[in-house]
Short mmCIF file of C-alpha atoms in Angstrom, two decimals:
data_model
loop_
_atom_site.label_atom_id
_atom_site.label_comp_id
_atom_site.label_asym_id
_atom_site.label_seq_id
_atom_site.Cartn_x
_atom_site.Cartn_y
_atom_site.Cartn_z
CA UNK A 1 -0.01 -0.02 -0.01
CA UNK A 2 2.83 2.43 0.79
CA UNK A 3 4.17 1.99 -2.67
CA UNK A 4 0.89 2.95 -4.19
CA UNK A 5 0.59 5.94 -2.05
CA UNK A 6 4.05 7.06 -3.11
CA UNK A 7 3.03 6.46 -6.72
CA UNK A 8 -0.13 8.41 -6.45
CA UNK A 9 1.75 11.35 -4.85
CA UNK A 10 4.40 11.35 -7.60
CA UNK A 11 1.78 11.12 -10.35
CA UNK A 12 -0.17 14.02 -8.90
CA UNK A 13 2.99 16.06 -9.42
CA UNK A 14 3.61 14.95 -12.88
CA UNK A 15 0.07 15.37 -14.09
CA UNK A 16 -0.41 18.84 -12.69
CA UNK A 17 -1.28 21.70 -14.99
CA UNK A 18 2.01 22.91 -16.59
CA UNK A 19 3.59 25.84 -14.93
CA UNK A 20 6.94 27.42 -14.21
CA UNK A 21 8.98 25.02 -12.16
CA UNK A 22 11.49 27.23 -10.54
CA UNK A 23 10.58 27.11 -6.89
CA UNK A 24 10.34 24.43 -4.27
CA UNK A 25 6.99 23.08 -3.23
CA UNK A 26 6.25 23.96 0.41
CA UNK A 27 4.41 20.65 1.10
CA UNK A 28 5.86 19.56 4.46
CA UNK A 29 8.66 17.06 3.66
CA UNK A 30 11.91 19.13 3.77
CA UNK A 31 13.09 17.11 0.73
CA UNK A 32 9.94 17.09 -1.17
CA UNK A 33 11.02 19.11 -4.08
CA UNK A 34 8.22 19.32 -6.43
CA UNK A 35 8.32 22.69 -7.95
CA UNK A 36 5.68 25.27 -7.04
CA UNK A 37 4.01 25.09 -10.41
CA UNK A 38 3.88 21.35 -10.26
CA UNK A 39 2.14 21.20 -6.92
CA UNK A 40 -1.51 21.57 -5.88
CA UNK A 41 -3.10 20.51 -2.53
CA UNK A 42 -6.41 18.60 -2.78
CA UNK A 43 -9.32 19.20 -0.63
CA UNK A 44 -11.24 16.05 -0.01
CA UNK A 45 -14.96 16.24 -0.60
CA UNK A 46 -17.27 13.72 1.03
CA UNK A 47 -18.86 11.67 -1.74
CA UNK A 48 -22.48 10.89 -1.35
CA UNK A 49 -23.20 7.33 -0.20
CA UNK A 50 -25.67 5.13 -2.08
CA UNK A 51 -28.55 6.33 -0.01
CA UNK A 52 -27.71 9.98 -0.36
CA UNK A 53 -30.52 10.89 -2.81
CA UNK A 54 -33.11 9.26 -0.55
CA UNK A 55 -31.75 11.09 2.60
CA UNK A 56 -31.91 14.40 0.72
CA UNK A 57 -35.48 13.77 -0.23
CA UNK A 58 -36.34 13.48 3.43
CA UNK A 59 -34.94 16.87 4.29
CA UNK A 60 -36.78 20.05 4.08
CA UNK A 61 -36.55 21.77 0.73
CA UNK A 62 -34.94 24.72 2.56
CA UNK A 63 -31.95 22.57 3.32
CA UNK A 64 -31.43 21.36 -0.22
CA UNK A 65 -28.23 22.63 -1.94
CA UNK A 66 -28.87 24.83 -4.99
CA UNK A 67 -28.18 23.20 -8.22
CA UNK A 68 -24.57 23.76 -9.32
CA UNK A 69 -24.39 25.14 -12.89
CA UNK A 70 -21.35 23.83 -14.73
CA UNK A 71 -18.48 26.22 -15.27
CA UNK A 72 -15.93 26.17 -18.06
CA UNK A 73 -14.13 28.46 -20.41
CA UNK A 74 -16.50 30.99 -21.96
CA UNK A 75 -19.07 30.64 -19.14
CA UNK A 76 -20.51 33.70 -17.56
CA UNK A 77 -18.62 34.29 -14.27
CA UNK A 78 -21.02 33.63 -11.24
CA UNK A 79 -21.63 36.54 -9.01
CA UNK A 80 -19.62 36.67 -5.70
CA UNK A 81 -21.19 36.48 -2.28
CA UNK A 82 -18.10 36.55 -0.11
CA UNK A 83 -18.72 37.06 3.65
CA UNK A 84 -15.44 38.46 4.95
CA UNK A 85 -13.28 40.92 3.07
CA UNK A 86 -10.12 40.79 5.21
CA UNK A 87 -7.76 42.71 2.89
CA UNK A 88 -8.79 45.28 0.31
CA UNK A 89 -5.57 46.50 -1.26
CA UNK A 90 -5.12 49.20 1.40
CA UNK A 91 -8.47 50.67 0.45
CA UNK A 92 -7.83 50.66 -3.29
CA UNK A 93 -10.43 48.03 -3.99
CA UNK A 94 -14.13 47.72 -3.09
CA UNK A 95 -16.32 44.64 -2.47
CA UNK A 96 -17.06 42.67 -5.61
CA UNK A 97 -20.39 41.06 -6.22
CA UNK A 98 -20.92 41.18 -10.05
CA UNK A 99 -18.21 42.12 -12.46
CA UNK A 100 -17.69 45.56 -14.04
CA UNK A 101 -17.35 45.69 -17.82
CA UNK A 102 -13.89 46.34 -19.16
CA UNK A 103 -12.27 45.21 -15.88
CA UNK A 104 -10.40 42.01 -15.44
CA UNK A 105 -10.58 39.95 -12.30
CA UNK A 106 -8.52 37.04 -10.84
CA UNK A 107 -10.58 34.88 -8.50
CA UNK A 108 -8.21 32.65 -6.67
CA UNK A 109 -8.99 29.90 -4.23
CA UNK A 110 -6.55 29.22 -1.30
CA UNK A 111 -6.35 27.93 2.27
CA UNK A 112 -4.12 28.57 5.30
CA UNK A 113 -3.14 24.79 5.33
CA UNK A 114 -2.13 24.75 1.72
CA UNK A 115 1.61 25.11 1.17
CA UNK A 116 1.46 25.81 -2.49
CA UNK A 117 -1.11 28.45 -1.89
CA UNK A 118 1.14 30.25 0.51
CA UNK A 119 4.15 29.82 -1.83
CA UNK A 120 2.09 31.39 -4.52
CA UNK A 121 1.24 34.56 -2.55
CA UNK A 122 4.32 36.60 -3.52
CA UNK A 123 3.58 35.96 -7.15
CA UNK A 124 0.00 37.03 -6.74
CA UNK A 125 1.27 40.27 -5.06
CA UNK A 126 3.61 40.85 -8.02
CA UNK A 127 0.75 40.50 -10.49
CA UNK A 128 -1.66 42.80 -8.55
CA UNK A 129 1.00 45.48 -8.31
CA UNK A 130 1.96 45.06 -12.01
CA UNK A 131 -1.66 45.38 -13.25
CA UNK A 132 -3.22 47.68 -10.62
CA UNK A 133 -3.38 50.62 -13.01
CA UNK A 134 -4.68 48.40 -15.85
CA UNK A 135 -8.04 47.62 -14.19
CA UNK A 136 -7.11 44.24 -12.74
CA UNK A 137 -8.31 43.21 -9.25
CA UNK A 138 -7.37 39.99 -7.51
CA UNK A 139 -9.87 38.41 -5.17
CA UNK A 140 -8.40 35.53 -3.22
CA UNK A 141 -11.01 33.40 -1.37
CA UNK A 142 -10.70 30.85 1.43
CA UNK A 143 -13.61 28.86 2.86
CA UNK A 144 -12.12 28.80 6.42
CA UNK A 145 -13.45 30.65 9.41
CA UNK A 146 -12.50 34.29 9.81
CA UNK A 147 -10.49 33.54 12.99
CA UNK A 148 -8.42 30.94 11.24
CA UNK A 149 -7.45 33.36 8.45
CA UNK A 150 -6.76 36.24 10.80
CA UNK A 151 -4.42 34.07 12.97
CA UNK A 152 -2.65 32.89 9.78
CA UNK A 153 -2.18 36.56 8.61
CA UNK A 154 -0.44 37.45 11.83
CA UNK A 155 2.17 34.73 11.33
CA UNK A 156 5.65 35.72 10.09
CA UNK A 157 6.47 35.10 6.45
CA UNK A 158 8.65 32.11 6.14
CA UNK A 159 12.24 33.24 5.35
CA UNK A 160 11.60 36.89 6.15
CA UNK A 161 14.86 38.80 5.55
CA UNK A 162 14.28 41.52 8.20
CA UNK A 163 14.79 39.81 11.56
CA UNK A 164 14.16 42.98 13.56
CA UNK A 165 10.90 43.75 11.86
CA UNK A 166 9.79 40.57 10.20
CA UNK A 167 7.01 40.70 7.61
CA UNK A 168 3.80 38.98 8.34
CA UNK A 169 1.44 37.39 5.78
CA UNK A 170 -0.87 40.32 6.49
CA UNK A 171 1.82 42.67 5.36
CA UNK A 172 2.61 40.46 2.30
CA UNK A 173 -0.91 40.27 1.03
CA UNK A 174 -1.94 43.92 1.75
CA UNK A 175 -1.95 44.90 -1.95
CA UNK A 176 -4.80 42.53 -3.08
CA UNK A 177 -8.21 41.45 -1.86
CA UNK A 178 -7.92 38.49 0.54
CA UNK A 179 -11.15 37.10 1.73
CA UNK A 180 -12.83 34.11 3.36
CA UNK A 181 -16.28 32.68 2.64
CA UNK A 182 -17.01 29.99 5.41
CA UNK A 183 -20.33 28.86 3.87
CA UNK A 184 -18.45 27.67 0.87
CA UNK A 185 -20.82 29.24 -1.66
CA UNK A 186 -18.12 30.80 -3.75
CA UNK A 187 -16.17 27.61 -3.83
CA UNK A 188 -19.33 25.73 -4.80
CA UNK A 189 -20.04 28.24 -7.68
CA UNK A 190 -16.53 28.13 -9.02
CA UNK A 191 -14.38 25.19 -7.94
CA UNK A 192 -17.12 22.45 -7.73
CA UNK A 193 -18.90 23.87 -10.76
CA UNK A 194 -15.69 23.64 -12.76
CA UNK A 195 -14.88 20.20 -11.30
CA UNK A 196 -11.65 21.52 -9.78
CA UNK A 197 -10.45 19.72 -6.63
CA UNK A 198 -6.95 21.14 -6.19
CA UNK A 199 -5.86 24.45 -4.65
CA UNK A 200 -4.48 27.00 -5.35
CA UNK A 201 -6.65 27.52 -8.42
CA UNK A 202 -7.32 30.78 -10.22
CA UNK A 203 -10.10 31.82 -12.60
CA UNK A 204 -9.43 34.81 -14.94
CA UNK A 205 -12.68 36.81 -15.56
CA UNK A 206 -12.42 38.86 -18.71
CA UNK A 207 -13.68 42.23 -19.66
CA UNK A 208 -17.10 40.91 -20.71
CA UNK A 209 -17.64 38.89 -17.36
CA UNK A 210 -16.71 35.50 -18.86
CA UNK A 211 -14.30 32.89 -17.67
CA UNK A 212 -11.25 33.21 -19.78
CA UNK A 213 -8.75 30.90 -18.14
CA UNK A 214 -8.63 28.35 -15.30
CA UNK A 215 -5.48 26.93 -13.73
CA UNK A 216 -2.67 27.22 -11.21
CA UNK A 217 -1.96 30.90 -10.30
CA UNK A 218 1.74 30.45 -11.01
CA UNK A 219 0.91 29.64 -14.64
CA UNK A 220 -1.36 32.51 -15.51
CA UNK A 221 1.04 35.34 -16.51
CA UNK A 222 0.88 34.98 -20.20
CA UNK A 223 -2.86 34.41 -20.33
CA UNK A 224 -3.43 37.35 -18.01
CA UNK A 225 -1.35 39.65 -20.15
CA UNK A 226 -3.20 38.64 -23.30
CA UNK A 227 -6.63 39.07 -21.60
CA UNK A 228 -5.71 42.48 -20.57
CA UNK A 229 -4.22 43.48 -23.92
CA UNK A 230 -7.29 42.08 -25.75
CA UNK A 231 -5.11 39.48 -27.73
CA UNK A 232 -6.37 36.42 -25.82
CA UNK A 233 -7.61 33.50 -27.94
CA UNK A 234 -10.24 32.05 -25.81
CA UNK A 235 -11.42 29.45 -28.22
CA UNK A 236 -7.88 27.98 -28.59
CA UNK A 237 -7.55 27.77 -24.91
CA UNK A 238 -10.92 26.18 -24.55
CA UNK A 239 -9.68 23.36 -26.76
CA UNK A 240 -6.61 22.98 -24.72
CA UNK A 241 -8.57 23.10 -21.46
CA UNK A 242 -10.73 20.22 -22.63
CA UNK A 243 -7.61 18.33 -23.35
CA UNK A 244 -6.33 18.99 -19.86
CA UNK A 245 -9.59 17.78 -18.42
CA UNK A 246 -9.18 14.58 -20.34
CA UNK A 247 -5.80 14.19 -18.73
CA UNK A 248 -7.28 14.59 -15.13
CA UNK A 249 -9.82 12.00 -15.94
CA UNK A 250 -7.19 9.59 -17.19
CA UNK A 251 -5.33 10.13 -14.01
CA UNK A 252 -8.31 9.43 -11.85
CA UNK A 253 -8.91 6.22 -13.76
CA UNK A 254 -5.14 5.38 -13.46
CA UNK A 255 -5.32 5.97 -9.63
CA UNK A 256 -8.20 3.60 -9.30
CA UNK A 257 -6.44 0.92 -11.33
CA UNK A 258 -3.43 1.19 -9.24
CA UNK A 259 -5.34 1.07 -6.00
CA UNK A 260 -6.97 -2.13 -7.10
CA UNK A 261 -3.58 -3.59 -8.25
CA UNK A 262 -4.51 -3.85 -11.91
CA UNK A 263 -1.07 -2.89 -13.16
CA UNK A 264 -1.45 -4.39 -16.62
CA UNK A 265 -4.53 -2.20 -17.32
CA UNK A 266 -2.69 0.87 -15.95
CA UNK A 267 0.14 0.38 -18.32
CA UNK A 268 -2.24 0.00 -21.15
CA UNK A 269 -3.92 3.16 -20.23
CA UNK A 270 -0.70 5.11 -19.96
CA UNK A 271 0.67 3.61 -23.28
CA UNK A 272 -2.55 4.72 -24.91
CA UNK A 273 -2.02 8.34 -23.89
CA UNK A 274 1.59 8.33 -24.80
CA UNK A 275 0.64 7.17 -28.28
CA UNK A 276 -2.54 9.18 -28.85
CA UNK A 277 -2.71 11.95 -26.32
CA UNK A 278 -3.58 15.52 -27.61
CA UNK A 279 -0.98 17.44 -25.44
CA UNK A 280 2.68 16.88 -26.14
CA UNK A 281 3.91 18.03 -22.75
CA UNK A 282 1.43 15.57 -21.08
CA UNK A 283 2.58 12.73 -23.31
CA UNK A 284 6.05 13.38 -22.11
CA UNK A 285 4.92 13.37 -18.53
CA UNK A 286 3.03 10.03 -19.02
CA UNK A 287 6.41 8.50 -20.00
CA UNK A 288 7.70 9.34 -16.57
CA UNK A 289 4.42 8.09 -15.17
CA UNK A 290 4.92 4.77 -16.95
CA UNK A 291 8.26 4.36 -15.22
CA UNK A 292 6.52 4.82 -11.92
CA UNK A 293 3.80 2.30 -12.75
CA UNK A 294 6.53 -0.15 -13.76
CA UNK A 295 8.56 0.46 -10.54
CA UNK A 296 5.41 -0.15 -8.47
CA UNK A 297 5.54 -3.82 -9.44
CA UNK A 298 8.58 -5.78 -8.09
CA UNK A 299 8.11 -8.36 -10.96
CA UNK A 300 8.80 -5.50 -13.43
CA UNK A 301 11.89 -4.14 -11.75
CA UNK A 302 14.21 -4.89 -14.72
CA UNK A 303 11.79 -3.49 -17.16
CA UNK A 304 11.42 -0.28 -15.01
CA UNK A 305 15.13 0.16 -14.86
CA UNK A 306 15.61 -0.27 -18.62
CA UNK A 307 12.73 2.21 -19.27
CA UNK A 308 14.21 4.72 -16.87
CA UNK A 309 17.60 4.51 -18.67
CA UNK A 310 15.68 5.14 -21.92
CA UNK A 311 13.94 8.23 -20.41
CA UNK A 312 17.20 9.66 -19.09
CA UNK A 313 18.75 9.38 -22.53
CA UNK A 314 16.00 11.43 -24.20
CA UNK A 315 17.80 14.32 -25.84
CA UNK A 316 14.56 16.37 -25.91
CA UNK A 317 14.54 16.87 -22.15
CA UNK A 318 14.87 20.55 -21.09
CA UNK A 319 16.26 21.59 -17.69
CA UNK A 320 12.87 21.53 -16.03
CA UNK A 321 11.71 18.02 -17.18
CA UNK A 322 15.19 16.75 -16.72
CA UNK A 323 15.20 17.89 -13.14
CA UNK A 324 11.71 16.55 -12.50
CA UNK A 325 12.72 13.19 -13.84
CA UNK A 326 15.96 12.89 -11.92
CA UNK A 327 14.35 14.12 -8.75
CA UNK A 328 11.50 11.53 -8.98
CA UNK A 329 14.10 8.77 -9.56
CA UNK A 330 15.90 10.02 -6.34
CA UNK A 331 12.62 9.90 -4.37
CA UNK A 332 11.80 6.45 -5.63
CA UNK A 333 15.24 5.12 -4.95
CA UNK A 334 15.29 6.57 -1.56
CA UNK A 335 11.93 4.92 -0.71
CA UNK A 336 13.43 1.56 -1.90
CA UNK A 337 11.17 1.37 -4.96
CA UNK A 338 13.99 -0.13 -7.00
CA UNK A 339 17.59 -1.29 -6.34
CA UNK A 340 19.18 -0.56 -9.75
CA UNK A 341 22.17 1.71 -8.95
CA UNK A 342 22.75 2.22 -12.62
CA UNK A 343 19.52 4.22 -12.73
CA UNK A 344 20.54 6.52 -10.01
CA UNK A 345 23.96 7.05 -11.59
CA UNK A 346 22.37 7.81 -14.89
CA UNK A 347 19.96 10.30 -13.21
CA UNK A 348 23.02 11.88 -11.50
CA UNK A 349 24.84 12.39 -14.85
CA UNK A 350 21.82 13.88 -16.44
CA UNK A 351 21.24 16.35 -13.68
CA UNK A 352 25.00 17.19 -13.57
CA UNK A 353 25.01 17.89 -17.27
CA UNK A 354 21.91 20.11 -17.11
CA UNK A 355 23.29 21.92 -14.05
CA UNK A 356 26.21 23.16 -16.11
CA UNK A 357 23.76 25.25 -18.27
CA UNK A 358 22.48 28.68 -17.16
CA UNK A 359 18.86 28.40 -16.26
CA UNK A 360 16.50 29.76 -13.72
CA UNK A 361 16.25 26.41 -12.04
CA UNK A 362 19.94 25.72 -11.91
CA UNK A 363 20.03 25.93 -8.06
CA UNK A 364 17.43 23.13 -7.92
CA UNK A 365 19.33 21.00 -10.41
CA UNK A 366 22.40 21.36 -8.24
CA UNK A 367 20.18 20.43 -5.29
CA UNK A 368 19.07 17.30 -7.11
CA UNK A 369 22.79 16.53 -7.89
CA UNK A 370 23.59 16.78 -4.28
CA UNK A 371 20.80 14.49 -3.15
CA UNK A 372 21.81 11.82 -5.65
CA UNK A 373 25.35 12.13 -4.58
CA UNK A 374 24.33 11.61 -0.99
CA UNK A 375 22.27 8.67 -2.05
CA UNK A 376 25.18 7.11 -3.76
CA UNK A 377 27.35 7.52 -0.65
CA UNK A 378 29.49 10.53 -1.61
CA UNK A 379 28.52 13.00 1.06
CA UNK A 380 31.64 15.09 0.77
CA UNK A 381 30.94 15.79 -3.01
CA UNK A 382 27.24 16.41 -2.13
CA UNK A 383 28.31 19.16 0.32
CA UNK A 384 30.46 20.85 -2.31
CA UNK A 385 27.55 20.70 -4.81
CA UNK A 386 25.01 22.00 -2.32
CA UNK A 387 27.23 24.90 -1.42
CA UNK A 388 27.18 26.02 -5.05
CA UNK A 389 23.42 25.64 -5.08
CA UNK A 390 23.16 27.88 -1.99
CA UNK A 391 25.58 30.39 -3.44
CA UNK A 392 23.66 30.99 -6.71
CA UNK A 393 20.15 30.76 -5.12
CA UNK A 394 17.86 33.70 -4.80
CA UNK A 395 17.23 34.99 -1.29
CA UNK A 396 13.87 33.26 -0.93
CA UNK A 397 15.39 29.89 -2.16
CA UNK A 398 18.45 30.00 0.11
CA UNK A 399 16.77 28.98 3.38
CA UNK A 400 15.38 25.79 1.86
CA UNK A 401 18.63 24.80 0.16
CA UNK A 402 20.69 25.79 3.22
CA UNK A 403 18.64 23.33 5.30
CA UNK A 404 19.76 20.30 3.24
CA UNK A 405 23.36 21.70 3.29
CA UNK A 406 23.34 21.70 7.13
CA UNK A 407 21.90 18.21 7.09
CA UNK A 408 24.71 17.04 4.88
CA UNK A 409 27.36 18.71 6.96
CA UNK A 410 25.89 17.23 10.16
CA UNK A 411 25.95 13.77 8.41
CA UNK A 412 29.54 14.27 7.56
CA UNK A 413 30.53 15.38 11.00
CA UNK A 414 28.75 12.44 12.53
CA UNK A 415 30.57 10.07 10.09
CA UNK A 416 33.97 11.66 10.93
CA UNK A 417 33.21 11.41 14.67
CA UNK A 418 32.21 7.77 14.28
CA UNK A 419 35.39 6.94 12.33
CA UNK A 420 37.51 8.67 14.90
CA UNK A 421 35.86 6.85 17.71
CA UNK A 422 36.30 3.52 15.78
CA UNK A 423 40.05 4.33 15.29
CA UNK A 424 40.44 5.32 18.92
CA UNK A 425 38.95 2.00 19.95
CA UNK A 426 41.23 0.09 17.50
CA UNK A 427 44.14 2.06 18.95
CA UNK A 428 43.18 1.21 22.48
CA UNK A 429 42.97 -2.45 21.56
CA UNK A 430 46.40 -2.38 19.93
CA UNK A 431 47.75 -0.70 23.14
CA UNK A 432 46.12 -3.37 25.32
CA UNK A 433 47.73 -6.09 23.08
CA UNK A 434 51.09 -4.40 23.48
CA UNK A 435 50.80 -4.11 27.26
CA UNK A 436 49.69 -7.75 27.45
CA UNK A 437 52.66 -8.85 25.34
CA UNK A 438 55.09 -6.86 27.62
CA UNK A 439 53.56 -8.50 30.65
CA UNK A 440 54.22 -11.90 29.18
CA UNK A 441 57.82 -11.01 28.63
#
């Protein structure tokens, strides 16, 4: 079961809506390095049981939930009925119910417990400040109680640079509208209506009050610019969005197959998308998913290793996809999913080669190299690599990368201390032998 859980987690990263992969996912495990744009937290929704319809019929009609109108690209944006407007851009923005013509709105859903949501906040701030004078308004909505959100906002921003006057999340998000709607009506009208389960999730509402784009907020920059500039091709994106929905449906089916142990059918499903899928980036991701499916079955260990070597030799890999592949191989090796050292060595070589190129994710490529070097037993070299990663990292990346550097240095210190203790014990034994020999003389 643990292997399947690991598989599902990895697949959720690989199948996420494409977005810039240049920051670490803040998902709890200090080594879980899925990039921001590859990560979404999922909020479980209680499915109705078999008797749900009958139970509902027994309730008063006043308690029945309003019908949810499906929402997709081109749909009229539902009116907002948000209960608590906690931040309003320092007084720059008013409460939004319906949408003004010729204005653009970003409706983003978040939660205080969602690491990727918090990691996306600085980017949302940047977008609001960039487009404030171009009639763009961000409305960020949680469905938590007001007290929960207020407590979160008073927390210090992780990695705040000013230790004497640390910035809080209230300070950070002051430039845009941050709200909470505990009755969940906004989430129902947008998230559930659009069949979206993962947060953070953003909806761009265009100048005519229609949904123009839906996806991860870290991936909306180009679409937002085009919507604001009146160059957006909604019809083209609608086709792409439908293709993305198909991917999510396939992933749901794949998860069910893996949970039930139907690996052969899972491989057939993945192979079919690799051969016939409509989105080229997703077809490439499904190749990595196939490796994970193969590696989940001990009887296919050799096949999984051979397939991984084939993937690592793909010359079309860019720094982002190469890093994601190498990192996932590291995670699976660390979890004992396979024992082929040749795969880890090949992943290390790929990450090393890619880390020599200038790219915005170079610090994370070096971080991947360091993790693989540690995995393969070369802690000293891993320390040197991680020091390079920390040196070239941006200020907001340094704290995360420095944490692993400290871990490596502690590991090396412990190994040196252990070796010294061992040598001391051996020396003591030799001294005892010499003393015993002299006594015999």
